[in-house]
Backbone as CSV, one residue per row, in Angstrom:
resi,resn,N_x,N_y,N_z,CA_x,CA_y,CA_z,C_x,C_y,C_z
1,UNK,0.576,-1.412,0.148,-0.118,-0.042,0.143,0.752,0.939,-0.031
2,UNK,0.846,2.145,-1.104,1.429,3.244,-1.096,0.637,4.640,-0.880
3,UNK,-0.535,4.492,-0.784,-1.192,5.554,-0.681,-2.353,5.507,0.810
4,UNK,-2.678,6.478,1.469,-3.267,6.240,2.692,-4.440,5.645,2.479
5,UNK,-5.279,4.690,3.192,-6.551,4.219,3.001,-7.634,5.005,2.865
6,UNK,-8.588,4.939,2.651,-9.827,5.923,2.726,-10.753,5.386,4.097
7,UNK,-10.430,6.278,5.063,-10.840,6.077,6.245,-12.402,6.330,6.126
8,UNK,-12.974,7.013,5.557,-14.425,6.988,5.293,-14.782,5.978,4.885
9,UNK,-14.758,5.455,3.722,-15.189,4.437,2.789,-14.583,3.042,3.681
10,UNK,-13.637,2.897,4.230,-13.750,1.957,5.452,-14.818,1.755,6.278
11,UNK,-15.003,3.030,6.791,-16.245,3.230,7.904,-17.499,2.711,7.503
12,UNK,-17.903,3.196,6.263,-19.016,2.959,5.756,-19.212,1.566,4.967
13,UNK,-18.456,1.163,4.510,-18.514,-0.355,4.261,-18.389,-1.179,5.428
14,UNK,-17.917,-0.960,6.550,-17.783,-2.116,7.575,-19.348,-1.604,8.262
15,UNK,-19.650,-0.593,8.105,-21.236,-0.289,8.860,-22.308,-1.052,7.850
16,UNK,-22.164,-1.109,6.719,-23.217,-1.702,5.889,-22.799,-3.234,5.704
17,UNK,-21.581,-3.846,5.997,-21.518,-5.178,6.300,-21.892,-5.488,7.389
18,UNK,-21.882,-4.667,8.670,-22.442,-5.236,9.902,-23.652,-5.289,9.904
19,UNK,-24.394,-4.097,9.349,-25.840,-3.816,9.654,-26.785,-4.849,8.546
20,UNK,-26.282,-4.592,7.392,-27.095,-5.008,6.296,-26.602,-6.346,6.083
21,UNK,-25.702,-6.565,6.393,-24.773,-8.174,5.848,-25.043,-9.259,7.169
22,UNK,-25.328,-8.484,8.394,-25.543,-9.439,9.497,-24.259,-10.038,10.083
23,UNK,-22.930,-9.370,9.800,-21.699,-9.615,10.133,-21.130,-8.870,11.471
24,UNK,-20.147,-9.497,12.478,-20.125,-9.200,13.582,-19.044,-7.958,13.138
25,UNK,-18.923,-6.877,14.287,-18.065,-5.640,13.927,-16.550,-6.552,13.104
26,UNK,-16.084,-7.066,14.017,-14.940,-7.434,13.488,-14.563,-8.040,12.125
27,UNK,-15.570,-9.003,11.869,-15.886,-9.499,10.297,-16.025,-8.502,9.277
28,UNK,-16.693,-7.309,9.587,-17.217,-6.369,8.788,-15.898,-5.366,8.609
29,UNK,-15.199,-5.461,9.576,-13.818,-4.256,9.154,-13.058,-5.320,8.787
30,UNK,-13.147,-6.440,8.726,-12.155,-7.106,7.689,-12.584,-7.090,6.346
31,UNK,-13.758,-7.234,6.134,-14.299,-7.209,4.640,-13.614,-5.642,4.247
32,UNK,-13.891,-4.726,4.992,-14.025,-3.313,4.214,-12.466,-3.195,4.104
33,UNK,-11.457,-3.732,5.206,-10.009,-3.771,4.969,-9.466,-4.327,3.604
34,UNK,-9.976,-5.575,3.264,-10.041,-5.953,2.068,-10.312,-5.385,1.209
35,UNK,-11.397,-4.755,1.187,-11.662,-4.048,-0.221,-10.559,-2.822,-0.328
36,UNK,-9.777,-2.538,0.552,-9.029,-1.608,0.402,-7.282,-2.144,-0.008
37,UNK,-7.501,-3.495,0.015,-6.259,-4.150,-0.709,-5.485,-4.777,0.840
38,UNK,-6.266,-4.739,1.857,-5.351,-5.256,3.316,-5.795,-6.658,3.494
39,UNK,-5.216,-7.502,4.030,-4.998,-8.674,4.580,-6.607,-9.006,5.439
40,UNK,-6.254,-8.064,6.194,-7.414,-7.921,7.287,-7.421,-6.634,7.967
41,UNK,-8.169,-6.547,8.887,-8.340,-4.740,9.575,-7.613,-4.961,10.735
42,UNK,-6.656,-5.877,11.171,-5.608,-5.684,12.000,-4.348,-4.892,11.283
43,UNK,-4.079,-5.170,9.851,-3.003,-4.753,9.196,-3.445,-3.359,8.559
44,UNK,-4.633,-3.374,8.549,-5.297,-1.773,7.862,-4.987,-1.048,9.375
45,UNK,-5.203,-1.095,10.455,-5.112,-0.342,11.362,-3.284,-0.074,11.907
46,UNK,-2.795,-1.120,11.664,-1.435,-1.057,11.885,-0.615,-0.076,10.774
47,UNK,-1.252,-0.176,9.535,-0.625,0.589,8.505,-0.963,2.237,9.226
48,UNK,-2.327,2.548,9.578,-2.564,3.651,9.725,-1.796,4.019,11.065
49,UNK,-1.446,3.292,12.148,-0.779,3.731,13.205,0.736,3.981,12.950
50,UNK,1.365,3.128,12.322,2.635,3.078,11.633,2.563,5.022,10.549
51,UNK,1.614,5.096,9.924,1.643,6.189,9.315,1.531,7.533,10.139
52,UNK,0.503,7.489,11.142,0.558,8.524,12.084,1.519,8.757,12.974
53,UNK,2.469,7.469,13.444,3.378,7.902,14.091,4.944,8.114,13.193
54,UNK,5.068,7.870,12.193,6.074,7.852,11.213,5.987,9.300,10.501
55,UNK,5.067,9.761,10.129,4.442,10.892,9.582,4.985,10.449,8.031
56,UNK,4.894,9.165,7.659,5.242,9.025,5.964,4.596,7.431,5.767
57,UNK,4.429,7.503,4.458,3.745,6.071,4.334,4.749,4.788,4.683
58,UNK,4.073,3.675,5.453,4.905,2.966,5.595,5.814,1.917,4.564
């Protein structure tokens, strides 16, 4: 991943997957992260944390 993920799109997709799709929040976040090219939500959040701490793309 070389560009910052779209946080608004992530949150919207996760909400739709959770409420309309009947997924747990964790599963819904995995779906949203995968839609942006991440293996799962843990990788997504780690990428964002690294970006914030280092102020550059990981």
